[in-house]
Amino acid sequence: LGMFKKILDDSADGYMIADAEGVVVYTNTAYLKVSDRLETGMTGHNMREFIEDGSLEDSNALRAIAERRQVVQPLMIRNEVPLSVTSTPRFGPDGRLEHVVTVTQDISLLSDTKQKLDNLLRFLEKSRMPDKDMPGGGEDFVAVSAGMRRVFDLADKIKNTMPTVIL
C-alpha cells in the first residue's frame, strides 16, 4: 500500500478520494495544487464545505455520489489550464457506495494538438483542388506548394487541347 501511495503522490495527475458522504480521505499534491489547497489541505473536510465557502462552484465527487455514476467534466482553472475532471463512485460487494475517486488531468497538450489539427484541416481545405476530369474522377488532389499549384493550373488549362499531358 505504501508503494501505491507513493506512486499517486508523485503523479502529475491529481487524485482525491472521498467517502460515501463526500468527506475527503486522501489527496495527492497535484490535486491540492489545482484546487489551490496546498496550504490548508482538504483531508477530513466534506466537499460541501468548499462549495459553501466559495472555493468551488460545484463538486464532481458530490455529483457522482448523488447520481451513483461516473461524472466527467472539463474545467478551466485560473483561465489558463484546461482540465478533465473524472469522478468515479466505487461500490462494495453489497452494492453500497463506499467511496468516490476523482482524477484531474491537464489536457492542455490535447487542446493544443486539437487546435493544430484544426488549423491543418483549414489549410488543406484551402489547398484542395477539384479533380473532376482525372481518371477515377471525384477525388481531390492537394497542392500545398505554390509550384505544384502552378503545375495543376497549367494542366487544367491545357487538358482539353492536348490529347495527353505529360508532367
Short mmCIF file of C-alpha atoms in Angstrom, two decimals:
data_model
loop_
_atom_site.label_atom_id
_atom_site.label_comp_id
_atom_site.label_asym_id
_atom_site.label_seq_id
_atom_site.Cartn_x
_atom_site.Cartn_y
_atom_site.Cartn_z
CA LEU A 1 0.00 0.00 0.00
CA GLY A 2 2.89 2.37 0.73
CA MET A 3 4.34 1.96 -2.77
CA PHE A 4 0.91 2.61 -4.32
CA LYS A 5 0.52 5.81 -2.26
CA LYS A 6 3.99 6.98 -3.32
CA ILE A 7 3.12 6.43 -6.99
CA LEU A 8 -0.07 8.50 -6.58
CA ASP A 9 1.79 11.20 -4.66
CA ASP A 10 4.36 11.52 -7.47
CA SER A 11 1.76 11.59 -10.27
CA ALA A 12 1.22 14.66 -12.42
CA ASP A 13 -2.50 13.81 -12.38
CA GLY A 14 -4.47 14.91 -9.34
CA TYR A 15 -6.15 12.25 -7.19
CA MET A 16 -8.76 12.78 -4.49
CA ILE A 17 -10.68 10.06 -2.67
CA ALA A 18 -13.80 10.89 -0.68
CA ASP A 19 -16.00 8.60 1.38
CA ALA A 20 -19.69 7.95 0.62
CA GLU A 21 -20.66 11.19 2.40
CA GLY A 22 -18.21 13.38 0.47
CA VAL A 23 -15.57 13.64 3.22
CA VAL A 24 -12.07 13.77 1.71
CA VAL A 25 -9.88 10.88 2.89
CA TYR A 26 -6.92 11.35 0.51
CA THR A 27 -5.47 13.91 -1.90
CA ASN A 28 -2.15 13.95 -3.67
CA THR A 29 -0.08 17.11 -4.17
CA ALA A 30 -1.19 17.57 -7.79
CA TYR A 31 -4.86 17.63 -6.73
CA LEU A 32 -4.14 20.13 -3.95
CA LYS A 33 -2.26 22.31 -6.42
CA VAL A 34 -5.12 22.55 -8.94
CA SER A 35 -7.57 23.06 -6.06
CA ASP A 36 -5.46 25.89 -4.58
CA ARG A 37 -5.38 23.98 -1.29
CA LEU A 38 -1.63 23.38 -0.82
CA GLU A 39 -1.59 25.48 2.34
CA THR A 40 -4.75 24.27 4.05
CA GLY A 41 -5.28 20.78 2.64
CA MET A 42 -8.58 19.03 2.18
CA THR A 43 -8.38 15.78 4.14
CA GLY A 44 -11.13 15.48 6.75
CA HIS A 45 -13.33 18.13 5.12
CA ASN A 46 -16.61 17.49 3.34
CA MET A 47 -16.66 18.70 -0.27
CA ARG A 48 -19.81 20.69 0.58
CA GLU A 49 -17.67 22.95 2.80
CA PHE A 50 -15.66 24.07 -0.24
CA ILE A 51 -18.86 24.91 -2.12
CA GLU A 52 -20.27 26.80 0.88
CA ASP A 53 -17.08 28.87 1.36
CA GLY A 54 -16.96 29.71 -2.37
CA SER A 55 -13.80 27.75 -3.13
CA LEU A 56 -15.72 25.53 -5.56
CA GLU A 57 -18.78 26.19 -7.69
CA ASP A 58 -19.63 22.50 -7.93
CA SER A 59 -18.18 19.13 -6.99
CA ASN A 60 -17.89 16.23 -9.40
CA ALA A 61 -17.40 13.94 -6.41
CA LEU A 62 -20.70 15.03 -4.84
CA ARG A 63 -22.47 14.67 -8.20
CA ALA A 64 -21.03 11.15 -8.61
CA ILE A 65 -22.27 10.28 -5.12
CA ALA A 66 -25.74 11.70 -5.74
CA GLU A 67 -26.13 10.20 -9.22
CA ARG A 68 -24.30 6.93 -8.40
CA ARG A 69 -22.46 7.10 -11.72
CA GLN A 70 -19.22 8.39 -13.21
CA VAL A 71 -19.18 12.13 -13.84
CA VAL A 72 -16.75 13.67 -16.34
CA GLN A 73 -16.44 17.41 -16.73
CA PRO A 74 -14.00 19.77 -18.46
CA LEU A 75 -12.77 22.58 -16.26
CA MET A 76 -10.57 25.64 -16.77
CA ILE A 77 -8.51 26.71 -13.76
CA ARG A 78 -7.21 30.23 -13.40
CA ASN A 79 -8.38 30.83 -17.01
CA GLU A 80 -5.28 29.12 -18.34
CA VAL A 81 -5.11 25.39 -17.63
CA PRO A 82 -7.75 23.12 -19.16
CA LEU A 83 -8.50 20.05 -17.06
CA SER A 84 -10.58 16.95 -17.38
CA VAL A 85 -12.15 16.03 -14.04
CA THR A 86 -13.48 12.48 -13.66
CA SER A 87 -15.22 11.25 -10.51
CA THR A 88 -15.99 7.55 -10.28
CA PRO A 89 -18.05 6.01 -7.48
CA ARG A 90 -16.84 2.66 -6.09
CA PHE A 91 -19.30 0.19 -4.65
CA GLY A 92 -18.76 -2.64 -2.19
CA PRO A 93 -19.84 -6.26 -2.71
CA ASP A 94 -23.21 -5.44 -1.12
CA GLY A 95 -23.84 -2.65 -3.68
CA ARG A 96 -23.39 0.17 -1.17
CA LEU A 97 -21.34 3.18 -2.19
CA GLU A 98 -18.01 3.07 -0.36
CA HIS A 99 -16.08 5.98 -1.83
CA VAL A 100 -15.58 8.11 -4.93
CA VAL A 101 -12.27 8.59 -6.74
CA THR A 102 -11.71 11.89 -8.54
CA VAL A 103 -8.91 12.30 -11.07
CA THR A 104 -7.85 15.62 -12.58
CA GLN A 105 -5.81 15.60 -15.77
CA ASP A 106 -4.16 18.55 -17.50
CA ILE A 107 -5.44 18.36 -21.07
CA SER A 108 -3.64 21.45 -22.40
CA LEU A 109 -1.47 19.25 -24.63
CA LEU A 110 -4.62 17.68 -26.10
CA SER A 111 -6.16 21.13 -26.59
CA ASP A 112 -3.01 22.38 -28.34
CA THR A 113 -2.95 19.28 -30.56
CA LYS A 114 -6.62 19.73 -31.47
CA GLN A 115 -6.02 23.36 -32.38
CA LYS A 116 -3.06 22.40 -34.60
CA LEU A 117 -5.14 19.71 -36.32
CA ASP A 118 -7.99 22.18 -36.89
CA ASN A 119 -5.51 24.68 -38.40
CA LEU A 120 -4.06 21.96 -40.65
CA LEU A 121 -7.55 20.94 -41.78
CA ARG A 122 -8.40 24.55 -42.68
CA PHE A 123 -5.12 24.86 -44.59
CA LEU A 124 -5.73 21.63 -46.51
CA GLU A 125 -9.28 22.67 -47.35
CA LYS A 126 -7.94 25.92 -48.83
CA SER A 127 -5.32 23.95 -50.79
CA ARG A 128 -7.73 21.36 -52.17
CA MET A 129 -8.18 21.34 -55.95
CA PRO A 130 -11.15 19.51 -57.50
CA ASP A 131 -10.32 16.65 -59.87
CA LYS A 132 -13.42 16.16 -61.97
CA ASP A 133 -11.72 15.16 -65.23
CA MET A 134 -8.96 12.87 -63.98
CA PRO A 135 -9.31 9.07 -64.14
CA GLY A 136 -11.20 7.82 -61.10
CA GLY A 137 -12.80 11.31 -61.03
CA GLY A 138 -14.34 12.84 -57.99
CA GLU A 139 -11.25 12.54 -55.78
CA ASP A 140 -9.39 15.66 -54.78
CA PHE A 141 -5.71 16.46 -55.09
CA VAL A 142 -3.99 18.71 -52.61
CA ALA A 143 -1.40 21.12 -53.95
CA VAL A 144 0.40 22.63 -51.00
CA SER A 145 3.36 24.35 -52.64
CA ALA A 146 2.99 27.29 -54.99
CA GLY A 147 4.97 25.37 -57.63
CA MET A 148 2.59 22.41 -57.56
CA ARG A 149 -0.37 24.77 -57.73
CA ARG A 150 1.09 26.26 -60.94
CA VAL A 151 1.56 22.75 -62.39
CA PHE A 152 -2.07 21.84 -61.59
CA ASP A 153 -3.31 25.17 -63.00
CA LEU A 154 -1.32 24.65 -66.21
CA ALA A 155 -2.58 21.07 -66.56
CA ASP A 156 -6.13 22.33 -66.01
CA LYS A 157 -5.72 24.96 -68.76
CA ILE A 158 -4.34 22.60 -71.41
CA LYS A 159 -6.19 19.39 -70.57
CA ASN A 160 -8.85 19.95 -73.25
CA THR A 161 -6.45 21.00 -76.01
CA MET A 162 -3.87 18.24 -75.89
CA PRO A 163 -4.72 14.54 -76.03
CA THR A 164 -2.06 13.72 -73.41
CA VAL A 165 -0.49 15.92 -70.78
CA ILE A 166 2.92 14.76 -69.60
CA LEU A 167 4.04 16.25 -66.33
#
